[in-house]
Amino acid sequence: MKKLRSTVSILLAVLMLAALLCACGGGKTKDVPVADLAAAVTKALGKENMADPGANYVKGYMRRSPEEIGDYVIMKNVMGTSIDEIGIFKSGTMDAAAIKEMIDGYIKMLQDSWMNYQPEEEPKLKGAETRTVGDYTMYVILSDADKETAFKAFESALK
Protein backbone atom coordinates (compact mmCIF):
# COMPACT_ATOMS: atom_id res chain seq x y z
CA MET A 1 0.00 0.00 0.00
CA LYS A 2 2.85 2.39 0.83
CA LYS A 3 4.46 1.61 -2.52
CA LEU A 4 1.19 2.40 -4.34
CA ARG A 5 0.82 5.68 -2.46
CA SER A 6 4.39 6.62 -3.27
CA THR A 7 3.93 5.79 -6.96
CA VAL A 8 0.68 7.80 -7.13
CA SER A 9 2.38 10.77 -5.41
CA ILE A 10 5.27 10.72 -7.88
CA LEU A 11 2.87 10.39 -10.82
CA LEU A 12 0.80 13.35 -9.59
CA ALA A 13 3.94 15.46 -9.14
CA VAL A 14 5.06 14.65 -12.69
CA LEU A 15 1.61 15.50 -14.08
CA MET A 16 1.54 18.81 -12.20
CA LEU A 17 4.99 19.69 -13.52
CA ALA A 18 3.92 18.84 -17.06
CA ALA A 19 0.79 20.98 -16.68
CA LEU A 20 2.88 23.93 -15.47
CA LEU A 21 5.28 23.63 -18.39
CA CYS A 22 2.43 23.47 -20.89
CA ALA A 23 0.78 26.52 -19.34
CA CYS A 24 3.96 28.52 -19.84
CA GLY A 25 3.85 27.89 -23.57
CA GLY A 26 7.37 26.51 -23.62
CA GLY A 27 8.81 29.88 -24.66
CA LYS A 28 7.54 29.55 -28.25
CA THR A 29 6.10 32.52 -30.08
CA LYS A 30 3.23 32.46 -32.51
CA ASP A 31 4.02 32.29 -36.20
CA VAL A 32 2.95 35.76 -37.36
CA PRO A 33 3.69 37.28 -40.77
CA VAL A 34 6.07 40.21 -40.32
CA ALA A 35 3.68 42.42 -42.33
CA ASP A 36 1.02 41.79 -39.66
CA LEU A 37 3.53 42.62 -36.90
CA ALA A 38 4.51 45.84 -38.67
CA ALA A 39 0.83 46.77 -39.08
CA ALA A 40 0.22 46.18 -35.35
CA VAL A 41 3.23 48.29 -34.37
CA THR A 42 2.47 51.20 -36.70
CA LYS A 43 -1.19 51.14 -35.59
CA ALA A 44 -0.16 51.27 -31.93
CA LEU A 45 2.16 54.17 -32.73
CA GLY A 46 -0.58 55.98 -34.65
CA LYS A 47 1.90 56.68 -37.44
CA GLU A 48 0.21 56.67 -40.82
CA ASN A 49 3.14 58.35 -42.55
CA MET A 50 5.44 55.32 -42.55
CA ALA A 51 6.17 53.28 -45.67
CA ASP A 52 8.46 50.50 -46.85
CA PRO A 53 11.49 51.99 -48.62
CA GLY A 54 11.79 48.90 -50.86
CA ALA A 55 14.25 46.13 -51.57
CA ASN A 56 16.92 48.49 -52.91
CA TYR A 57 17.10 50.10 -49.47
CA VAL A 58 18.05 46.78 -47.91
CA LYS A 59 20.60 46.08 -50.64
CA GLY A 60 22.17 49.53 -50.34
CA TYR A 61 22.11 50.21 -46.62
CA MET A 62 22.07 46.78 -44.99
CA ARG A 63 24.29 45.27 -47.65
CA ARG A 64 22.15 42.14 -47.97
CA SER A 65 19.84 40.85 -50.64
CA PRO A 66 16.19 40.53 -49.63
CA GLU A 67 16.39 36.82 -50.54
CA GLU A 68 19.26 36.35 -48.11
CA ILE A 69 17.34 37.98 -45.28
CA GLY A 70 14.02 36.23 -45.83
CA ASP A 71 10.82 37.60 -44.27
CA TYR A 72 11.16 41.22 -43.16
CA VAL A 73 9.48 44.63 -43.20
CA ILE A 74 11.12 48.03 -42.82
CA MET A 75 8.96 51.10 -42.29
CA LYS A 76 10.39 54.63 -42.47
CA ASN A 77 8.83 58.03 -42.01
CA VAL A 78 8.04 59.46 -45.45
CA MET A 79 6.70 62.90 -44.52
CA GLY A 80 8.47 65.73 -42.78
CA THR A 81 11.90 65.54 -41.21
CA SER A 82 11.40 62.81 -38.60
CA ILE A 83 13.84 59.89 -38.76
CA ASP A 84 11.31 57.45 -37.25
CA GLU A 85 11.95 53.93 -38.45
CA ILE A 86 11.15 50.33 -37.50
CA GLY A 87 12.31 47.04 -38.95
CA ILE A 88 11.01 43.56 -38.19
CA PHE A 89 12.82 40.42 -39.32
CA LYS A 90 11.94 36.75 -38.94
CA SER A 91 14.73 34.22 -38.55
CA GLY A 92 14.88 31.75 -41.36
CA THR A 93 17.63 31.97 -43.91
CA MET A 94 19.53 34.10 -41.39
CA ASP A 95 19.45 33.27 -37.69
CA ALA A 96 18.60 35.85 -35.02
CA ALA A 97 22.27 36.49 -34.16
CA ALA A 98 23.13 37.25 -37.81
CA ILE A 99 20.08 39.50 -38.12
CA LYS A 100 21.05 41.41 -34.98
CA GLU A 101 24.62 41.80 -36.27
CA MET A 102 23.28 43.14 -39.58
CA ILE A 103 20.98 45.61 -37.77
CA ASP A 104 23.78 46.74 -35.43
CA GLY A 105 25.99 47.45 -38.48
CA TYR A 106 23.19 49.39 -40.15
CA ILE A 107 22.51 51.51 -37.06
CA LYS A 108 26.23 52.19 -36.59
CA MET A 109 26.46 53.31 -40.23
CA LEU A 110 23.53 55.69 -39.67
CA GLN A 111 25.11 57.06 -36.49
CA ASP A 112 28.52 57.49 -38.13
CA SER A 113 27.03 59.36 -41.09
CA TRP A 114 24.71 61.58 -39.03
CA MET A 115 25.06 65.15 -40.29
CA ASN A 116 23.26 66.70 -37.32
CA TYR A 117 21.08 68.90 -39.49
CA GLN A 118 18.15 67.90 -37.27
CA PRO A 119 19.53 68.01 -33.73
CA GLU A 120 16.09 67.23 -32.22
CA GLU A 121 16.12 63.86 -34.01
CA GLU A 122 19.59 62.77 -32.87
CA PRO A 123 18.44 61.25 -29.54
CA LYS A 124 16.24 58.82 -31.50
CA LEU A 125 19.24 57.59 -33.46
CA LYS A 126 21.53 57.43 -30.43
CA GLY A 127 18.82 55.52 -28.56
CA ALA A 128 18.06 53.06 -31.37
CA GLU A 129 17.22 49.70 -29.85
CA THR A 130 16.85 46.09 -30.98
CA ARG A 131 14.87 43.30 -29.32
CA THR A 132 14.50 39.63 -30.21
CA VAL A 133 11.42 37.60 -29.27
CA GLY A 134 11.57 34.00 -30.41
CA ASP A 135 12.29 33.98 -34.15
CA TYR A 136 11.56 37.70 -34.56
CA THR A 137 13.91 40.66 -34.23
CA MET A 138 12.74 44.27 -34.28
CA TYR A 139 14.78 47.47 -34.30
CA VAL A 140 13.37 50.92 -33.68
CA ILE A 141 14.62 54.44 -34.22
CA LEU A 142 11.97 56.31 -32.26
CA SER A 143 11.47 58.57 -29.25
CA ASP A 144 11.64 56.82 -25.86
CA ALA A 145 7.84 56.89 -25.45
CA ASP A 146 7.27 55.55 -28.96
CA LYS A 147 9.92 52.85 -28.43
CA GLU A 148 8.03 51.43 -25.46
CA THR A 149 4.73 51.54 -27.36
CA ALA A 150 6.31 49.80 -30.35
CA PHE A 151 7.96 47.04 -28.33
CA LYS A 152 4.80 46.45 -26.30
CA ALA A 153 2.74 46.05 -29.50
CA PHE A 154 5.43 43.80 -31.03
CA GLU A 155 5.63 41.53 -27.99
CA SER A 156 1.83 41.42 -27.53
CA ALA A 157 1.26 40.39 -31.14
CA LEU A 158 3.59 37.42 -30.64
CA LYS A 159 1.88 36.04 -27.53
Coordinates of N, CA and C in Angstrom, one line a residue:
M1 N 0.8 -1.2 0.0 CA 0.0 0.0 0.0 C 0.9 1.3 0.0
K2 N 2.0 1.2 0.8 CA 2.8 2.4 0.8 C 3.5 2.6 -0.5
K3 N 3.8 1.5 -1.2 CA 4.5 1.6 -2.5 C 3.5 2.2 -3.5
L4 N 2.2 1.9 -3.5 CA 1.2 2.4 -4.3 C 1.0 3.9 -4.1
R5 N 1.0 4.3 -2.8 CA 0.8 5.7 -2.5 C 2.0 6.5 -3.0
S6 N 3.2 5.9 -2.8 CA 4.4 6.6 -3.3 C 4.4 6.8 -4.8
T7 N 4.0 5.8 -5.5 CA 3.9 5.8 -7.0 C 2.9 6.8 -7.4
V8 N 1.7 6.8 -6.8 CA 0.7 7.8 -7.1 C 1.2 9.2 -6.9
S9 N 1.9 9.4 -5.7 CA 2.4 10.8 -5.4 C 3.4 11.2 -6.5
I10 N 4.3 10.4 -6.9 CA 5.3 10.7 -7.9 C 4.6 11.0 -9.2
L11 N 3.6 10.2 -9.6 CA 2.9 10.4 -10.8 C 2.1 11.7 -10.8
L12 N 1.5 12.1 -9.7 CA 0.8 13.3 -9.6 C 1.8 14.5 -9.7
A13 N 2.9 14.4 -9.1 CA 3.9 15.5 -9.1 C 4.4 15.7 -10.6
V14 N 4.6 14.6 -11.3 CA 5.1 14.7 -12.7 C 4.0 15.3 -13.5
L15 N 2.7 14.9 -13.3 CA 1.6 15.5 -14.1 C 1.5 17.0 -13.8
M16 N 1.6 17.4 -12.5 CA 1.5 18.8 -12.2 C 2.7 19.6 -12.9
L17 N 3.9 19.0 -12.9 CA 5.0 19.7 -13.5 C 4.7 19.8 -15.0
A18 N 4.2 18.8 -15.6 CA 3.9 18.8 -17.1 C 2.9 19.9 -17.3
A19 N 1.9 20.0 -16.5 CA 0.8 21.0 -16.7 C 1.4 22.4 -16.6
L20 N 2.3 22.6 -15.6 CA 2.9 23.9 -15.5 C 3.7 24.3 -16.7
L21 N 4.5 23.4 -17.2 CA 5.3 23.6 -18.4 C 4.4 23.9 -19.6
C22 N 3.3 23.2 -19.8 CA 2.4 23.5 -20.9 C 1.8 24.8 -20.8
A23 N 1.4 25.2 -19.6 CA 0.8 26.5 -19.3 C 1.7 27.7 -19.7
C24 N 3.0 27.5 -19.5 CA 4.0 28.5 -19.8 C 4.2 28.7 -21.3
G25 N 3.7 27.8 -22.1 CA 3.9 27.9 -23.6 C 5.2 27.4 -24.1
G26 N 6.1 27.0 -23.2 CA 7.4 26.5 -23.6 C 8.3 27.5 -24.3
G27 N 7.9 28.8 -24.1 CA 8.8 29.9 -24.7 C 8.7 30.1 -26.2
K28 N 7.7 29.4 -26.8 CA 7.5 29.6 -28.2 C 6.7 30.8 -28.5
T29 N 6.9 31.4 -29.7 CA 6.1 32.5 -30.1 C 5.2 32.0 -31.2
K30 N 4.1 32.8 -31.4 CA 3.2 32.5 -32.5 C 4.0 32.7 -33.8
D31 N 3.5 32.1 -34.9 CA 4.0 32.3 -36.2 C 3.2 33.4 -36.8
V32 N 3.7 34.6 -36.9 CA 3.0 35.8 -37.4 C 3.7 36.4 -38.5
P33 N 3.0 36.6 -39.7 CA 3.7 37.3 -40.8 C 4.2 38.6 -40.3
V34 N 5.5 39.0 -40.8 CA 6.1 40.2 -40.3 C 5.3 41.4 -40.8
A35 N 4.5 41.3 -41.9 CA 3.7 42.4 -42.3 C 2.6 42.7 -41.3
D36 N 2.0 41.6 -40.7 CA 1.0 41.8 -39.7 C 1.6 42.4 -38.4
L37 N 2.9 42.0 -38.1 CA 3.5 42.6 -36.9 C 3.8 44.1 -37.1
A38 N 4.2 44.4 -38.3 CA 4.5 45.8 -38.7 C 3.2 46.7 -38.6
A39 N 2.1 46.1 -39.1 CA 0.8 46.8 -39.1 C 0.4 47.0 -37.6
A40 N 0.6 46.0 -36.8 CA 0.2 46.2 -35.3 C 1.1 47.3 -34.7
V41 N 2.3 47.3 -35.0 CA 3.2 48.3 -34.4 C 2.9 49.7 -34.9
T42 N 2.8 49.9 -36.2 CA 2.5 51.2 -36.7 C 1.1 51.7 -36.2
K43 N 0.1 50.8 -36.1 CA -1.2 51.1 -35.6 C -1.1 51.6 -34.1
A44 N -0.3 50.9 -33.3 CA -0.2 51.3 -31.9 C 0.5 52.6 -31.8
L45 N 1.4 52.9 -32.7 CA 2.2 54.2 -32.7 C 1.3 55.3 -33.3
G46 N 0.3 55.0 -34.0 CA -0.6 56.0 -34.7 C 0.2 56.7 -35.8
K47 N 1.1 56.0 -36.4 CA 1.9 56.7 -37.4 C 1.4 56.2 -38.8
E48 N 0.7 57.0 -39.5 CA 0.2 56.7 -40.8 C 1.2 57.1 -41.9
N49 N 2.2 57.8 -41.6 CA 3.1 58.3 -42.5 C 4.4 57.5 -42.7
M50 N 4.3 56.2 -42.4 CA 5.4 55.3 -42.6 C 5.2 54.4 -43.7
A51 N 6.3 54.1 -44.5 CA 6.2 53.3 -45.7 C 7.5 52.5 -45.8
D52 N 7.3 51.4 -46.6 CA 8.5 50.5 -46.9 C 9.3 51.2 -47.9
P53 N 10.6 51.3 -47.6 CA 11.5 52.0 -48.6 C 11.9 51.1 -49.8
G54 N 11.5 49.8 -49.7 CA 11.8 48.9 -50.9 C 13.1 48.1 -50.7
A55 N 13.1 47.1 -51.6 CA 14.2 46.1 -51.6 C 15.6 46.8 -51.8
N56 N 15.6 47.8 -52.6 CA 16.9 48.5 -52.9 C 17.5 49.1 -51.7
Y57 N 16.6 49.5 -50.7 CA 17.1 50.1 -49.5 C 17.9 49.1 -48.7
V58 N 17.4 47.9 -48.6 CA 18.1 46.8 -47.9 C 19.4 46.5 -48.6
K59 N 19.4 46.4 -49.9 CA 20.6 46.1 -50.6 C 21.6 47.2 -50.4
G60 N 21.2 48.4 -50.5 CA 22.2 49.5 -50.3 C 22.7 49.8 -48.9
Y61 N 21.7 49.8 -48.0 CA 22.1 50.2 -46.6 C 22.4 49.1 -45.7
M62 N 21.8 47.9 -45.9 CA 22.1 46.8 -45.0 C 23.0 45.8 -45.6
R63 N 23.3 46.1 -46.9 CA 24.3 45.3 -47.6 C 23.9 43.8 -47.7
R64 N 22.6 43.5 -47.8 CA 22.1 42.1 -48.0 C 21.1 42.1 -49.0
S65 N 20.9 41.0 -49.7 CA 19.8 40.8 -50.6 C 18.6 40.5 -49.9
P66 N 17.4 40.9 -50.3 CA 16.2 40.5 -49.6 C 16.0 39.0 -49.5
E67 N 16.5 38.3 -50.6 CA 16.4 36.8 -50.5 C 17.2 36.2 -49.4
E68 N 18.4 36.8 -49.2 CA 19.3 36.4 -48.1 C 18.6 36.6 -46.7
I69 N 17.9 37.7 -46.6 CA 17.3 38.0 -45.3 C 16.1 37.1 -45.0
G70 N 15.3 37.0 -46.0 CA 14.0 36.2 -45.8 C 12.9 37.2 -45.6
D71 N 12.0 36.8 -44.6 CA 10.8 37.6 -44.3 C 11.2 38.8 -43.4
Y72 N 10.9 40.0 -43.9 CA 11.2 41.2 -43.2 C 10.3 42.4 -43.7
V73 N 10.1 43.4 -42.8 CA 9.5 44.6 -43.2 C 10.3 45.8 -42.6
I74 N 10.5 46.8 -43.3 CA 11.1 48.0 -42.8 C 10.1 49.1 -43.1
M75 N 9.9 50.0 -42.1 CA 9.0 51.1 -42.3 C 9.7 52.4 -41.8
K76 N 9.7 53.4 -42.7 CA 10.4 54.6 -42.5 C 9.4 55.8 -42.6
N77 N 9.6 56.8 -41.9 CA 8.8 58.0 -42.0 C 9.0 58.6 -43.4
V78 N 7.9 58.9 -44.1 CA 8.0 59.5 -45.5 C 7.5 60.9 -45.6
M79 N 7.2 61.5 -44.5 CA 6.7 62.9 -44.5 C 7.4 63.7 -43.4
G80 N 7.8 64.9 -43.8 CA 8.5 65.7 -42.8 C 9.9 65.4 -42.6
T81 N 10.5 65.7 -41.5 CA 11.9 65.5 -41.2 C 12.2 64.5 -40.1
S82 N 11.2 63.8 -39.6 CA 11.4 62.8 -38.6 C 12.2 61.6 -39.2
I83 N 13.1 61.1 -38.3 CA 13.8 59.9 -38.8 C 13.2 58.6 -38.2
D84 N 12.0 58.6 -37.8 CA 11.3 57.5 -37.3 C 11.4 56.3 -38.2
E85 N 11.7 55.1 -37.6 CA 12.0 53.9 -38.5 C 11.8 52.7 -37.6
I86 N 11.2 51.6 -38.2 CA 11.1 50.3 -37.5 C 11.5 49.3 -38.5
G87 N 12.0 48.2 -38.1 CA 12.3 47.0 -38.9 C 12.0 45.8 -38.2
I88 N 11.3 44.8 -38.8 CA 11.0 43.6 -38.2 C 11.5 42.5 -39.1
F89 N 12.2 41.5 -38.6 CA 12.8 40.4 -39.3 C 12.5 39.1 -38.7
K90 N 12.2 38.1 -39.5 CA 11.9 36.7 -38.9 C 13.1 35.9 -39.3
S91 N 13.6 35.2 -38.3 CA 14.7 34.2 -38.5 C 14.3 33.2 -39.5
G92 N 15.2 32.8 -40.4 CA 14.9 31.7 -41.4 C 16.2 31.5 -42.1
T93 N 16.4 32.1 -43.2 CA 17.6 32.0 -43.9 C 18.8 32.5 -43.0
M94 N 18.6 33.6 -42.4 CA 19.5 34.1 -41.4 C 19.0 33.8 -40.0
D95 N 19.9 33.5 -39.1 CA 19.4 33.3 -37.7 C 19.4 34.6 -37.0
A96 N 18.8 34.6 -35.8 CA 18.6 35.8 -35.0 C 19.9 36.6 -34.7
A97 N 21.0 35.8 -34.5 CA 22.3 36.5 -34.2 C 22.8 37.2 -35.4
A98 N 22.7 36.6 -36.6 CA 23.1 37.2 -37.8 C 22.3 38.5 -38.1
I99 N 21.0 38.4 -37.9 CA 20.1 39.5 -38.1 C 20.5 40.7 -37.2
K100 N 20.7 40.4 -35.9 CA 21.1 41.4 -35.0 C 22.4 42.1 -35.4
E101 N 23.3 41.3 -35.8 CA 24.6 41.8 -36.3 C 24.4 42.7 -37.5
M102 N 23.6 42.3 -38.4 CA 23.3 43.1 -39.6 C 22.6 44.5 -39.2
I103 N 21.7 44.4 -38.2 CA 21.0 45.6 -37.8 C 22.0 46.5 -37.0
D104 N 22.8 45.9 -36.2 CA 23.8 46.7 -35.4 C 24.7 47.5 -36.4
G105 N 25.1 46.8 -37.5 CA 26.0 47.4 -38.5 C 25.3 48.6 -39.2
Y106 N 24.0 48.4 -39.5 CA 23.2 49.4 -40.1 C 23.0 50.6 -39.3
I107 N 22.7 50.4 -38.0 CA 22.5 51.5 -37.1 C 23.8 52.3 -36.8
K108 N 24.9 51.5 -36.7 CA 26.2 52.2 -36.6 C 26.6 53.1 -37.8
M109 N 26.2 52.5 -39.0 CA 26.5 53.3 -40.2 C 25.6 54.6 -40.2
L110 N 24.4 54.5 -39.8 CA 23.5 55.7 -39.7 C 24.1 56.7 -38.7
Q111 N 24.5 56.2 -37.5 CA 25.1 57.1 -36.5 C 26.4 57.7 -37.0
D112 N 27.2 57.0 -37.6 CA 28.5 57.5 -38.1 C 28.3 58.5 -39.2
S113 N 27.2 58.4 -40.0 CA 27.0 59.4 -41.1 C 26.1 60.5 -40.7
W114 N 25.7 60.6 -39.5 CA 24.7 61.6 -39.0 C 25.3 63.0 -39.2
M115 N 24.6 63.8 -40.0 CA 25.1 65.1 -40.3 C 24.6 66.2 -39.3
N116 N 23.7 65.8 -38.4 CA 23.3 66.7 -37.3 C 22.5 67.9 -37.8
Y117 N 21.9 67.8 -39.0 CA 21.1 68.9 -39.5 C 19.7 69.0 -38.8
Q118 N 19.4 67.9 -38.1 CA 18.2 67.9 -37.3 C 18.5 67.5 -35.8
P119 N 19.1 68.4 -35.1 CA 19.5 68.0 -33.7 C 18.4 67.4 -32.8
E120 N 17.2 67.8 -33.0 CA 16.1 67.2 -32.2 C 15.8 65.8 -32.5
E121 N 16.3 65.3 -33.6 CA 16.1 63.9 -34.0 C 17.3 63.0 -33.6
E122 N 18.4 63.6 -33.2 CA 19.6 62.8 -32.9 C 19.4 61.8 -31.7
P123 N 18.6 62.2 -30.6 CA 18.4 61.3 -29.5 C 17.7 60.0 -30.0
K124 N 16.9 60.0 -31.0 CA 16.2 58.8 -31.5 C 17.3 57.9 -32.1
L125 N 18.2 58.4 -32.8 CA 19.2 57.6 -33.5 C 20.2 57.0 -32.4
K126 N 20.6 57.9 -31.5 CA 21.5 57.4 -30.4 C 20.9 56.4 -29.6
G127 N 19.5 56.5 -29.4 CA 18.8 55.5 -28.6 C 18.2 54.4 -29.3
A128 N 18.6 54.2 -30.6 CA 18.1 53.1 -31.4 C 18.2 51.8 -30.6
E129 N 17.2 50.9 -30.7 CA 17.2 49.7 -29.9 C 16.7 48.5 -30.7
T130 N 17.2 47.3 -30.3 CA 16.8 46.1 -31.0 C 16.4 45.1 -29.9
R131 N 15.3 44.4 -30.2 CA 14.9 43.3 -29.3 C 14.5 42.1 -30.1
T132 N 14.8 40.9 -29.6 CA 14.5 39.6 -30.2 C 13.5 38.9 -29.3
V133 N 12.4 38.4 -29.9 CA 11.4 37.6 -29.3 C 11.2 36.4 -30.1
G134 N 11.7 35.2 -29.6 CA 11.6 34.0 -30.4 C 12.3 34.1 -31.7
D135 N 11.7 33.9 -32.8 CA 12.3 34.0 -34.2 C 12.3 35.4 -34.8
Y136 N 11.8 36.4 -34.0 CA 11.6 37.7 -34.6 C 12.5 38.7 -33.9
T137 N 13.1 39.6 -34.7 CA 13.9 40.7 -34.2 C 13.4 42.0 -34.8
M138 N 13.2 43.0 -33.9 CA 12.7 44.3 -34.3 C 13.7 45.3 -33.8
Y139 N 14.0 46.3 -34.7 CA 14.8 47.5 -34.3 C 13.9 48.7 -34.4
V140 N 14.1 49.7 -33.6 CA 13.4 50.9 -33.7 C 14.3 52.1 -33.6
I141 N 14.0 53.1 -34.3 CA 14.6 54.4 -34.2 C 13.4 55.4 -34.0
L142 N 13.2 55.6 -32.7 CA 12.0 56.3 -32.3 C 12.3 57.1 -31.0
S143 N 11.4 57.9 -30.6 CA 11.5 58.6 -29.2 C 11.3 57.5 -28.2
D144 N 11.7 57.8 -26.9 CA 11.6 56.8 -25.9 C 10.2 56.3 -25.7
A145 N 9.2 57.3 -25.7 CA 7.8 56.9 -25.4 C 7.4 56.0 -26.6
D146 N 7.7 56.4 -27.8 CA 7.3 55.5 -29.0 C 8.0 54.2 -29.0
K147 N 9.2 54.1 -28.5 CA 9.9 52.8 -28.4 C 9.1 51.9 -27.6
E148 N 8.7 52.3 -26.4 CA 8.0 51.4 -25.5 C 6.7 51.0 -26.1
T149 N 6.0 51.9 -26.7 CA 4.7 51.5 -27.4 C 5.0 50.5 -28.4
A150 N 6.0 50.7 -29.2 CA 6.3 49.8 -30.3 C 6.7 48.4 -29.8
F151 N 7.6 48.3 -28.8 CA 8.0 47.0 -28.3 C 6.8 46.3 -27.6
K152 N 6.0 47.1 -27.0 CA 4.8 46.4 -26.3 C 3.9 45.8 -27.3
A153 N 3.6 46.6 -28.4 CA 2.7 46.0 -29.5 C 3.4 44.8 -30.2
F154 N 4.7 44.9 -30.4 CA 5.4 43.8 -31.0 C 5.3 42.5 -30.2
E155 N 5.6 42.7 -28.9 CA 5.6 41.5 -28.0 C 4.2 41.0 -27.8
S156 N 3.2 41.9 -27.7 CA 1.8 41.4 -27.5 C 1.3 40.6 -28.7
A157 N 1.7 41.1 -29.9 CA 1.3 40.4 -31.1 C 1.9 39.0 -31.3
L158 N 2.9 38.7 -30.6 CA 3.6 37.4 -30.6 C 3.2 36.5 -29.5
K159 N 2.3 36.9 -28.6 CA 1.9 36.0 -27.5 C 0.7 35.2 -27.9

